[in-house]
Coordinates of C-alpha atoms in Angstrom, one line a residue:
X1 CA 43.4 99.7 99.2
X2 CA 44.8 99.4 102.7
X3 CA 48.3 100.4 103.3
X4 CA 50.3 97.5 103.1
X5 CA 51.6 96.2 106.6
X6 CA 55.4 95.5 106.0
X7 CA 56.9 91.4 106.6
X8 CA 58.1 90.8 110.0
X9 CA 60.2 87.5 108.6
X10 CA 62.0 90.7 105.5
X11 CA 62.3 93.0 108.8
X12 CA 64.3 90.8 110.7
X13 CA 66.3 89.2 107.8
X14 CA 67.4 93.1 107.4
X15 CA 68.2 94.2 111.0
X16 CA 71.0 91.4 110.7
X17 CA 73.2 93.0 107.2
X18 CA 75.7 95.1 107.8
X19 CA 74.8 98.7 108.2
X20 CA 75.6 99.8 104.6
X21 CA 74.2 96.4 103.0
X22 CA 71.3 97.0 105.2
X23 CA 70.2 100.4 103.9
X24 CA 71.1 99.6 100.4
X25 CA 68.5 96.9 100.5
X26 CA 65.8 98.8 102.9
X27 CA 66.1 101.1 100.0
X28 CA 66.0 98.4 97.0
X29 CA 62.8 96.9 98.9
X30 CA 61.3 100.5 99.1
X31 CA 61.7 100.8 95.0
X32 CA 60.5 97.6 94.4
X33 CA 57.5 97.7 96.8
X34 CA 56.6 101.5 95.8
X35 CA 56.4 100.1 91.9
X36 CA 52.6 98.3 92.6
X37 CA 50.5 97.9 95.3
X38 CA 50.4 94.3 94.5
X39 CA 53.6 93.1 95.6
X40 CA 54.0 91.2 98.7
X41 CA 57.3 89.9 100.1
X42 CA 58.8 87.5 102.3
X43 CA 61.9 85.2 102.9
X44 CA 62.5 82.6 99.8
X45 CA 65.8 81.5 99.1
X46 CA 67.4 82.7 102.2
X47 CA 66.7 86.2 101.0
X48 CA 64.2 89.0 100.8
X49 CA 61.8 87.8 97.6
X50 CA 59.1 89.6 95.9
X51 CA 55.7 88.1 94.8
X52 CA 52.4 89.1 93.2
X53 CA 49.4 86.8 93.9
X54 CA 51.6 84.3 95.1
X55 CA 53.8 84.3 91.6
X56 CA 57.8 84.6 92.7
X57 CA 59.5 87.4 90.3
X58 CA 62.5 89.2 92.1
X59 CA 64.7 87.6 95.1
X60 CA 67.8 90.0 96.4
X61 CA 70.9 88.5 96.4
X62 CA 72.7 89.7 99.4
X63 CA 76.5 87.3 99.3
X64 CA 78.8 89.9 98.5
X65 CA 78.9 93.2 100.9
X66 CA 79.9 95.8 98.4
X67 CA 77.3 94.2 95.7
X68 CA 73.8 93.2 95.5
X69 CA 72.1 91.7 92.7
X70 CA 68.4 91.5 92.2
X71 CA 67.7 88.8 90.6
X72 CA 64.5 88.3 88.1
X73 CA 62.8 84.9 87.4
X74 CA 59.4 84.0 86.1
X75 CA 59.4 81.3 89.8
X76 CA 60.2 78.3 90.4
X77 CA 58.5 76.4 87.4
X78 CA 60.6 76.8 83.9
X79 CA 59.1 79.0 82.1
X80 CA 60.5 81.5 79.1
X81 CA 60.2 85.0 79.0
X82 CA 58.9 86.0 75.5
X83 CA 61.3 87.6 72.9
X84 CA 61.0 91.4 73.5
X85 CA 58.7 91.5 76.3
X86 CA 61.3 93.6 78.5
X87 CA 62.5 96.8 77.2
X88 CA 66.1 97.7 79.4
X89 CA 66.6 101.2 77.3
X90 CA 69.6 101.5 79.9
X91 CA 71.1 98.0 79.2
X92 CA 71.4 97.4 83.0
X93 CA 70.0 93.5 82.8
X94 CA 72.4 90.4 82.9
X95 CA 70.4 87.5 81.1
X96 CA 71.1 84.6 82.8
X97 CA 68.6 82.6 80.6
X98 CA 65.5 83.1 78.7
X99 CA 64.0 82.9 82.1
X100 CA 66.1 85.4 84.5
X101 CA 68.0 88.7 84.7
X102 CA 69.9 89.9 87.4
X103 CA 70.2 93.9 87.8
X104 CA 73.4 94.9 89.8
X105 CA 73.7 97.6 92.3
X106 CA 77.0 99.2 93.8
X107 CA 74.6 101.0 97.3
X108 CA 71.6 103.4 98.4
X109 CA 72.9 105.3 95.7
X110 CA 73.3 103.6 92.8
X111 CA 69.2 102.1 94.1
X112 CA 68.1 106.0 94.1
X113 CA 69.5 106.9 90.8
X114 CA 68.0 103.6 89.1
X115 CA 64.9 103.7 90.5
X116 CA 62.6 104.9 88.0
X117 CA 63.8 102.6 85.6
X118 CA 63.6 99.8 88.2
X119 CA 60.1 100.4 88.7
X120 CA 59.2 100.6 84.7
X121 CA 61.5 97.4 84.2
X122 CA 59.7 95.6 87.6
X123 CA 55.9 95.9 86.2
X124 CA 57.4 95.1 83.2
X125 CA 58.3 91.7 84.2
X126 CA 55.6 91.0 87.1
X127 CA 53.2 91.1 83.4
X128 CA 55.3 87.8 82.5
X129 CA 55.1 86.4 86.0

């Protein structure tokens, strides 16, 4: 598979955060892309938003500078995820519905240390996408 060539539109929303913001989500983008080599990105929502074969399942919420959220959704049609489908051994989801979970981080840190479990929790999910 060819490398994947990285969004212009997700490039430029970045280059305008703050500098912190901005390398805590280069570094949230780079866990969530490194997870399959399926995912594509772009700008939905005003934000940086994650897709596999054109099915929405992750959109960064960037409104607060010392906190980002990554928000989880099955897209924009309502849809339910199935009882037990995601397994969050560390507790770190916020259910906001049968349908989306948000995932809160603090900075490039708190991203490095959770990204393992990001990346099990992300293909998790894209299965239910």
């Amino acid at each position: 598979m060819a490398a994947r060539t990285p969004s212009t539109d997700v490039e430029t929303f970045l280059a305008t955060l703050a500098p912190a913001q901005e390398a805590a989500a280069r570094r949230l983008r780079g866990v969530i892309l490194a997870a399959d080599p399926r995912i594509g990105e772009g700008i939905k929502w005003n934000a940086p938003s994650f897709h596999v074969e054109g099915r929405h399942f992750a959109t960064m919420q960037l409104r607060r500078a010392d906190r980002m959220l990554l928000v989880l959704h099955l897209g924009a049609g309502k849809r339910t995820m199935p009882a037990g489908a995601i397994v969050d051994p560390g507790g770190q989801l916020d259910w906001l519905g049968a349908d989306r979970a948000t995932w809160s981080f603090s900075g490039v840190q708190d991203v490095a240390t959770h990204g393992a479990a990001l990346q099990a929790l992300l293909r998790q999910w894209m299965a239910h996408a």
